[in-house]
Coordinates of C-alpha atoms and ligand atoms in Angstrom, one line a residue:
X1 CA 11.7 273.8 149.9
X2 CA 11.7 275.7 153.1
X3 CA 13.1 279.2 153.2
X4 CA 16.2 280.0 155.7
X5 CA 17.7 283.6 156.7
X6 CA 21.1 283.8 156.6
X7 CA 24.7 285.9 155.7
X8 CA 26.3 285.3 152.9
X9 CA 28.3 287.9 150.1
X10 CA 27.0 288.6 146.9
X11 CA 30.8 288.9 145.2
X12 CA 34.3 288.5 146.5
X13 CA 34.0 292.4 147.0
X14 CA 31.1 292.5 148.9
X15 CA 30.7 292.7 152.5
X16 CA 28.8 289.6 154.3
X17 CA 24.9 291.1 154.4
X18 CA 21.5 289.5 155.5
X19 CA 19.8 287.2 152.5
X20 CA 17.6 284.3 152.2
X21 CA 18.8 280.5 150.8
X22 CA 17.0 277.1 150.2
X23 CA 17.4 274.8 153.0
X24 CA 16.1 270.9 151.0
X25 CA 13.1 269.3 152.6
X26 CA 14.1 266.2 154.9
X27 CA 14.5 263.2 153.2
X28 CA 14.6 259.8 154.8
X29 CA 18.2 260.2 155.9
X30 CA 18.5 263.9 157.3
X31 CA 18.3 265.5 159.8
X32 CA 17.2 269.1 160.1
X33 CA 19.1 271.3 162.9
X34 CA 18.3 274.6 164.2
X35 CA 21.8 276.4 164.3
X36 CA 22.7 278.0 167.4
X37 CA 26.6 279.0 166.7
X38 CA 28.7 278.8 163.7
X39 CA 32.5 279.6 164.5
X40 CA 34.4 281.9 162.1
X41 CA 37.2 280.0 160.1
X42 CA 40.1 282.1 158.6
X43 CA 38.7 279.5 155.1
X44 CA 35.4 281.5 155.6
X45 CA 37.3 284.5 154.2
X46 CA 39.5 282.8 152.1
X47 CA 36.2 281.0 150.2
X48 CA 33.6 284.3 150.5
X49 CA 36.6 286.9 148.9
X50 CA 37.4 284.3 146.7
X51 CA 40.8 283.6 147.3
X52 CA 40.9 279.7 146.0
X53 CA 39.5 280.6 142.6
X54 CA 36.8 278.4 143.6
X55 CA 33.6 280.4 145.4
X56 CA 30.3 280.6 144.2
X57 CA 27.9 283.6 144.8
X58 CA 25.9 284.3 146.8
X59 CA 28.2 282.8 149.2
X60 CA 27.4 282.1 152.4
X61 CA 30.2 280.7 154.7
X62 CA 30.4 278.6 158.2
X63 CA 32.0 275.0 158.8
X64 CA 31.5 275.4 162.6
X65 CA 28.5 274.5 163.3
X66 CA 26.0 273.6 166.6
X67 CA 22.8 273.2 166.6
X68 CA 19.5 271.1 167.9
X69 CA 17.9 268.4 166.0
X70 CA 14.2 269.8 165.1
X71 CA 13.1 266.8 162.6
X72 CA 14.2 263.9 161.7
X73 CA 13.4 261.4 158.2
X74 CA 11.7 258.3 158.9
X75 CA 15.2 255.9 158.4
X76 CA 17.3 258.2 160.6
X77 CA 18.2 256.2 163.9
X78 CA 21.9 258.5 165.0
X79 CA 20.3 261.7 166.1
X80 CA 16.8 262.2 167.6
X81 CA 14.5 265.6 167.8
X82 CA 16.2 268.2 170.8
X83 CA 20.1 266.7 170.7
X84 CA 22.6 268.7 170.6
X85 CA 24.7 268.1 167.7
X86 CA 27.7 269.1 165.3
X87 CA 28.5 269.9 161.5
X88 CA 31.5 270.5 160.4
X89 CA 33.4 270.6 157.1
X90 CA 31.8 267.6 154.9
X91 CA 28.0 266.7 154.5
X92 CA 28.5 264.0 152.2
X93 CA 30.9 262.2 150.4
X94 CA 30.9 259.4 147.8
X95 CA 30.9 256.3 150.7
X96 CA 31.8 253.8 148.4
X97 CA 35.8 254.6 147.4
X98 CA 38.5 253.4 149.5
X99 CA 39.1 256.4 151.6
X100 CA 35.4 256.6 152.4
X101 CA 35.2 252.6 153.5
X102 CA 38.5 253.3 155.8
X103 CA 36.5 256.4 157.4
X104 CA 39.0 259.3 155.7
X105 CA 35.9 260.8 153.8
X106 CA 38.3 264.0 154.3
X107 CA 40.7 261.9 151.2
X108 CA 36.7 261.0 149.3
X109 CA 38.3 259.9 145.6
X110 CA 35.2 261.7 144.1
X111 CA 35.6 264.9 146.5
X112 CA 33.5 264.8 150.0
X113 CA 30.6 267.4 149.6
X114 CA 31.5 270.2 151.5
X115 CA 29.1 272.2 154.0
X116 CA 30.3 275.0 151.8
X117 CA 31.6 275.2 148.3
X118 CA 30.2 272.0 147.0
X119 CA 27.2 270.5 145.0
X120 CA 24.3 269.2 147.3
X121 CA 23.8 265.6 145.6
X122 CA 19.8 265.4 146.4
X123 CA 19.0 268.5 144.7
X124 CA 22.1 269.6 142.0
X125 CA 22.7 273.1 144.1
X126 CA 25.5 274.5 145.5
X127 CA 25.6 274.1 149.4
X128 CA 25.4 276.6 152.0
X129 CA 27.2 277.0 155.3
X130 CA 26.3 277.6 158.6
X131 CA 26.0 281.1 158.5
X132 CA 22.2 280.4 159.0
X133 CA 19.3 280.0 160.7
X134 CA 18.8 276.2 159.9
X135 CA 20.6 272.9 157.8
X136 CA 19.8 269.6 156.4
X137 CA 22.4 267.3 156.9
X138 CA 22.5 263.3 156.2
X139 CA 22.8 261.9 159.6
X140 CA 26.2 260.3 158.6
X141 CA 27.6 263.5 158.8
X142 CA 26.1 264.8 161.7
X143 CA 28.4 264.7 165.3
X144 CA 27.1 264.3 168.6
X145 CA 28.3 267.0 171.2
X146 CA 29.2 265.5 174.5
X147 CA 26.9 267.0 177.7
X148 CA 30.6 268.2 178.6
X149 CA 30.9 270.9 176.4
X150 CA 29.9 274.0 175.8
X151 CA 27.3 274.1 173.0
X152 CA 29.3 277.8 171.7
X153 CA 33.0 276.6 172.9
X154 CA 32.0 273.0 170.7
X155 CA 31.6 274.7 167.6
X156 CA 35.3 275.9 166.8
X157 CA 36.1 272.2 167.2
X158 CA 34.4 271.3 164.0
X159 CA 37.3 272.3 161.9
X160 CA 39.3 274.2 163.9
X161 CA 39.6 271.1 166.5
X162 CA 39.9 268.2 163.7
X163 CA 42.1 269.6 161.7
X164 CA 44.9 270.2 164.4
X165 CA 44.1 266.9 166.3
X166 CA 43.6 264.5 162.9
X167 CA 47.6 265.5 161.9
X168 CA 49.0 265.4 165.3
X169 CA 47.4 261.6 166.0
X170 CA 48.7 260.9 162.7
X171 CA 51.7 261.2 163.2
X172 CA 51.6 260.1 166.6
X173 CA 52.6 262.7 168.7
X174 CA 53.4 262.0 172.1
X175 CA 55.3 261.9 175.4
X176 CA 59.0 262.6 175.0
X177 CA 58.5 264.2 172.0
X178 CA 58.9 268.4 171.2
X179 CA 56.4 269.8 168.8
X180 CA 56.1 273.0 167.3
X181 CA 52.9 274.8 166.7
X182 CA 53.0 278.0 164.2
X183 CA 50.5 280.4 164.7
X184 CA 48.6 281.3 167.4
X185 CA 45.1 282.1 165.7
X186 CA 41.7 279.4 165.7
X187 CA 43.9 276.3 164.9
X188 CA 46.8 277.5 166.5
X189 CA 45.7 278.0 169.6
X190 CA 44.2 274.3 169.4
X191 CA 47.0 272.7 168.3
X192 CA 48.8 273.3 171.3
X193 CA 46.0 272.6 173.5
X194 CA 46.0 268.8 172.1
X195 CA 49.7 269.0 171.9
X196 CA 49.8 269.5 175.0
X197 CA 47.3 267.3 175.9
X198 CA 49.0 264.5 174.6
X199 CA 52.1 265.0 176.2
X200 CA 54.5 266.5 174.1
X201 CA 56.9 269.0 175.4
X202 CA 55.6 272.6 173.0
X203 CA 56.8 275.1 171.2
X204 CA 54.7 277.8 169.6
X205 CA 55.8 280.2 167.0
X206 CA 54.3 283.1 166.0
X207 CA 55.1 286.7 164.9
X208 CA 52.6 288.8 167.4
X209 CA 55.3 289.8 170.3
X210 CA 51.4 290.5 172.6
X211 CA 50.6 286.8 172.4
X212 CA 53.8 285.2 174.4
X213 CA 51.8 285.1 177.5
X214 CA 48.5 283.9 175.9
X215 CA 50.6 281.2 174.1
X216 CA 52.0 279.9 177.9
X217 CA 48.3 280.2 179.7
X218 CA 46.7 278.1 176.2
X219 CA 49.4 275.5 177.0
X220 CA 52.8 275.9 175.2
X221 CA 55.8 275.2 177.0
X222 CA 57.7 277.6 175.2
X223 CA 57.1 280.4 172.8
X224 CA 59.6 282.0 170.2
X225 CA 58.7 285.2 168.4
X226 CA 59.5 284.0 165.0
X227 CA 61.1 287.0 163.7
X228 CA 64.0 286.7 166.3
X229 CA 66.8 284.8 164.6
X230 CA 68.7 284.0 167.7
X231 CA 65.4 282.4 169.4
X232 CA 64.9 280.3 166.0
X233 CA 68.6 279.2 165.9
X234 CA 68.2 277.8 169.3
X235 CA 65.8 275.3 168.4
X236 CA 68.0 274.3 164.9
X237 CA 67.2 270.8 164.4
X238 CA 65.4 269.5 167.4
X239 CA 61.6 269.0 166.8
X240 CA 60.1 265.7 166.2
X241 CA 57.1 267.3 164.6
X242 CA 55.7 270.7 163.6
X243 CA 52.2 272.3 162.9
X244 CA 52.1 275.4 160.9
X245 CA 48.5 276.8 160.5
X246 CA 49.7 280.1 159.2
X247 CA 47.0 281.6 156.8
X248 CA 49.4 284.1 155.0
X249 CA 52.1 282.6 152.7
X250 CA 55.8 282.4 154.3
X251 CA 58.8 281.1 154.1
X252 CA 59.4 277.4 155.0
X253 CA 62.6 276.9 155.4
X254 CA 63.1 278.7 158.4
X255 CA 60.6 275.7 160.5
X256 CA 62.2 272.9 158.3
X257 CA 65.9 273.9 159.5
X258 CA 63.8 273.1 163.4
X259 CA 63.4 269.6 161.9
X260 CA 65.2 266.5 163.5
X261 CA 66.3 264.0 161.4
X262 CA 63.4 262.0 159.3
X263 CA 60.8 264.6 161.2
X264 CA 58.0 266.2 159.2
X265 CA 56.8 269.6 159.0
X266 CA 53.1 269.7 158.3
X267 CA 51.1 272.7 156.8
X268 CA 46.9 272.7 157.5
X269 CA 47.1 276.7 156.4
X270 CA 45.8 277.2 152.8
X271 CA 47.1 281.2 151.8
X272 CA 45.6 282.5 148.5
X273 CA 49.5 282.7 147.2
X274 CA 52.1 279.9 147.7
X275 CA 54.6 279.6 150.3
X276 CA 58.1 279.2 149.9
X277 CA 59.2 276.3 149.7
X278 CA 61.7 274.2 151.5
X279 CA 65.3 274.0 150.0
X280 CA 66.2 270.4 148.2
X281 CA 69.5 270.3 150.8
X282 CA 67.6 270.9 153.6
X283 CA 65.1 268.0 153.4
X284 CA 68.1 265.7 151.9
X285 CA 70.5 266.3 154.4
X286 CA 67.8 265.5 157.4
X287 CA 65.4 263.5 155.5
X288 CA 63.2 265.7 156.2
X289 CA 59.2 265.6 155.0
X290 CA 57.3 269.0 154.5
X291 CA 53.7 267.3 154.4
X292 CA 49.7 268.9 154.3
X293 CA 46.3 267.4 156.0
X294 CA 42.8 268.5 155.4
X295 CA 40.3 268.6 158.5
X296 CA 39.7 264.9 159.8
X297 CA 37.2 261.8 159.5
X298 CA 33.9 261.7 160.7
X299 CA 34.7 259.2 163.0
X300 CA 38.1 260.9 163.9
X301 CA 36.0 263.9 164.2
X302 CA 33.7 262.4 167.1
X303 CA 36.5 261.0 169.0
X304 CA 38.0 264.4 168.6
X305 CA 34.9 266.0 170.5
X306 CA 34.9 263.1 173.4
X307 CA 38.6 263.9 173.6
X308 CA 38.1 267.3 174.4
X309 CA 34.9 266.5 176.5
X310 CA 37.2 263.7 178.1
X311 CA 40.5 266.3 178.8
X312 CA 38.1 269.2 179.4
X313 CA 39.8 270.7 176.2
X314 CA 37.6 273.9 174.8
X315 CA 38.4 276.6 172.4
X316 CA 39.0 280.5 173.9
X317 CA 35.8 282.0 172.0
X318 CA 34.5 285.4 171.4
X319 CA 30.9 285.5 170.4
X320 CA 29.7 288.4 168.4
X321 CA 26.8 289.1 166.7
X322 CA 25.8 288.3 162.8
X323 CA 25.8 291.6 162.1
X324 CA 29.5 291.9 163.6
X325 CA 30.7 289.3 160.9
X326 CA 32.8 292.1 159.0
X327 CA 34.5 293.6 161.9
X328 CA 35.5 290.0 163.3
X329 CA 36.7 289.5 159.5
X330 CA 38.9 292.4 159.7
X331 CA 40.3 291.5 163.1
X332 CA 41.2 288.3 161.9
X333 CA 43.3 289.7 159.1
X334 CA 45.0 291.5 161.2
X335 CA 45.5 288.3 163.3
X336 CA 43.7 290.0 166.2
X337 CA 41.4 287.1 167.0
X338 CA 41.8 285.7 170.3
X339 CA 41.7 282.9 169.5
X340 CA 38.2 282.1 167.9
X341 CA 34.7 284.1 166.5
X342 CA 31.8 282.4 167.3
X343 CA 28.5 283.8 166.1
X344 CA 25.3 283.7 168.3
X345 CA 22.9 282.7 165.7
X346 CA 19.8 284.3 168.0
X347 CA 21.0 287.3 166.7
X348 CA 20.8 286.8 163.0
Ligands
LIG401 P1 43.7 282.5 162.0 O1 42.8 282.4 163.2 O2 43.7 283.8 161.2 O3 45.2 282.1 162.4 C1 46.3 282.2 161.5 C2 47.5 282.7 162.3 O4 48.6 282.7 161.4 C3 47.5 284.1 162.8 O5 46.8 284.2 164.0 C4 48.9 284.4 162.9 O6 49.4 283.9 164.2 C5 49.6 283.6 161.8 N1 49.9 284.5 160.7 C6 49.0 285.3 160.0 N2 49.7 285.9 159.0 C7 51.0 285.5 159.1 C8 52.1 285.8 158.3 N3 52.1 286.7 157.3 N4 53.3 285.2 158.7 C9 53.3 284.4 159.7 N5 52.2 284.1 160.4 C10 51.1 284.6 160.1 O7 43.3 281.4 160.9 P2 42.7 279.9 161.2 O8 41.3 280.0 161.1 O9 43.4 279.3 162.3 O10 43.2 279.2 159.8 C11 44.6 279.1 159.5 C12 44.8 278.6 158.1 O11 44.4 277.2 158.0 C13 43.9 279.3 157.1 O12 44.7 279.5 155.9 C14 42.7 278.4 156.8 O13 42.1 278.5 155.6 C15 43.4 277.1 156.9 N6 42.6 275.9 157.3 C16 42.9 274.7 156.7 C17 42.2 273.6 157.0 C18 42.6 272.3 156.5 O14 41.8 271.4 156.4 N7 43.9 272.1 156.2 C19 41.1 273.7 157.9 C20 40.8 275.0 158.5 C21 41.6 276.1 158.2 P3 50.5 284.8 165.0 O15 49.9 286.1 165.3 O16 50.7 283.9 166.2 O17 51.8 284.8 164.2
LIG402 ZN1 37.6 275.8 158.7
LIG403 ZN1 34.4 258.5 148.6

């Protein structure tokens, strides 16, 4: 099996370092894809430091992936050699349960195969992300990027871009309506871009006083500082909808008391400890919903990227170099990143 260079960490202690992985040879299905940017995902540093309980070691992170075809097995007829193409979350998934058959391999019954943190079904072995020189990828799984888009600005959209867009069409957000977004970091900042986008009037929240005017130039109509309790009791039921994609664990109650009647507050964050959750009295007395999604569809996935190529809609990037992974880790900590890492993979 060829040999790949790539970053990964040795425990949840270590730091991300240089280290070779197995990519599998191309089968009749795959597609093999020379990786030119991999966007860092706050999950990357949830997964590598081990934070869901669930890593494997050596771990090497990256959902956020572009790259060019170089090969291609002999029944693959999506992708051809030299397109420019997308990876993000899932490589695989069962296909044959009822989630997979409606095109929600996200909700797989027997657990999608992810790009990271899951077992590659051709050869037994745990997968590796994108933090790489080079993957094989089944071409079911494998996105087309529009000519539109930026090869580096298209990579954030691979999870970053699905998993604010798939919630917000699912619960058809719209014109007429006021949505909050909660956190302006890498899903944040795309949330209210589609929000936007899709014409609902939009709030962001978020707790860094030196990103009000970003939040207003990304596309939110308003912005409240979360921490000022006058600014929150102004918006006291009155959102049809709300997005948190806060990657610490918080307090809920504060976004459900936002909540109209029957309105639903939905969390894509995933914090190592639980949140706190929403008081009995205030989901009775609004029949209110506090609700969680997880990425998108394939299929959801590629309208996502013609979306974005359609509403010229493109993530605010900083590239970096590989070997800059652990400063760009810190800086996300200290939710300094504005608004998403992408890593030149030339420089690995
Ligand atoms: P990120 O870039 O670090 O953004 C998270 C934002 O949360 C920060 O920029 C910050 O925004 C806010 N925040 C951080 N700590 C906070 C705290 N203690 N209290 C309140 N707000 C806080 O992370 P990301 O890459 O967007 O990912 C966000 C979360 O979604 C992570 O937990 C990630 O694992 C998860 N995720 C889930 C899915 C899914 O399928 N559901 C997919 C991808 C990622 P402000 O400075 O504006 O407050
Ligand atoms: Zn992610
Ligand atoms: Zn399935």
């Amino acid at each position: 099996m060829p040999q790949v260079k790539a970053y990964g960490a040795q425990s949840a202690e270590a730091p991300i370092a240089p280290l070779t992985i197995e990519r599998r040879s191309v089968g009749a299905s795959d597609v093999s894809i020379d990786i030119l940017y991999c966007g860092i995902c706050h999950s990357d540093i949830h997964f590598v430091r081990n934070e869901w309980h669930n890593a494997n070691y050596p771990a090497v992170p990256g959902h956020e992936i572009v790259g060019r075809v170089t090969a291609i097995g002999d029944s693959v007829s999506k992708h051809k050699v030299g397109d420019l193409v997308g990876i993000g979350c899932l490589v695989d998934s069962c296909r044959v349960c009822a989630p997979c058959q409606e095109g929600e391999e996200q909700f797989c019954e027997k657990g999608g195969t992810g790009t990271y943190m899951g077992i590659e079904k051709q050869t037994g072995q745990p997968t590796n992300g994108g933090y790489s020189k080079a993957i094989v990828v089944d071409q079911d799984f494998v996105l087309r990027v529009p000519s539109k888009l930026k090869p580096e600005e298209a990579a954030p959209l691979l999870c970053a871009g699905i998993t604010t867009y798939s919630p917000l069409r699912h619960w058809k957000v719209g014109p007429g309506q006021k949505v909050g977004v909660v956190g302006l970091g890498g899903l944040g900042h795309m949330g209210v871009k589609f929000a936007r986008a899709l014409g609902a009037h939009v709030v962001l929240f978020t707790t860094s006083k030196s990103k009000v005017e970003d939040a207003k130039r990304v596309g939110a109509h308003e912005v409240v500082v979360s921490s000022d309790r006058e600014q929150m009791k102004a918006h006291a039921n009155s959102f049809h909808f709300i997005l948190s994609t806060v990657a610490a664990s918080h307090d809920l109650n504060p976004y459900v008391n936002l909540l109209r009647r029957n309105a639903t507050l939905c969390l894509v964050g995933a914090p190592e400890h639980p949140n706190k959750p929403a008081s009995e009295f205030s989901l009775i007395g609004g029949r209110r919903s506090v609700a969680g999604s997880p990425i998108g569809g394939i299929a959801e996935t590629q309208e996502m990227l013609d979306f974005c190529a359609e509403h010229n809609i493109a993530p605010d990037i900083e590239m970096i170099a590989m070997p800059d992974v652990n400063k760009a880790y810190e800086r996300v900590l200290k939710s300094d990143v504005r608004y998403r890492f992408v890593i030149d993979m030339a420089t690995l």
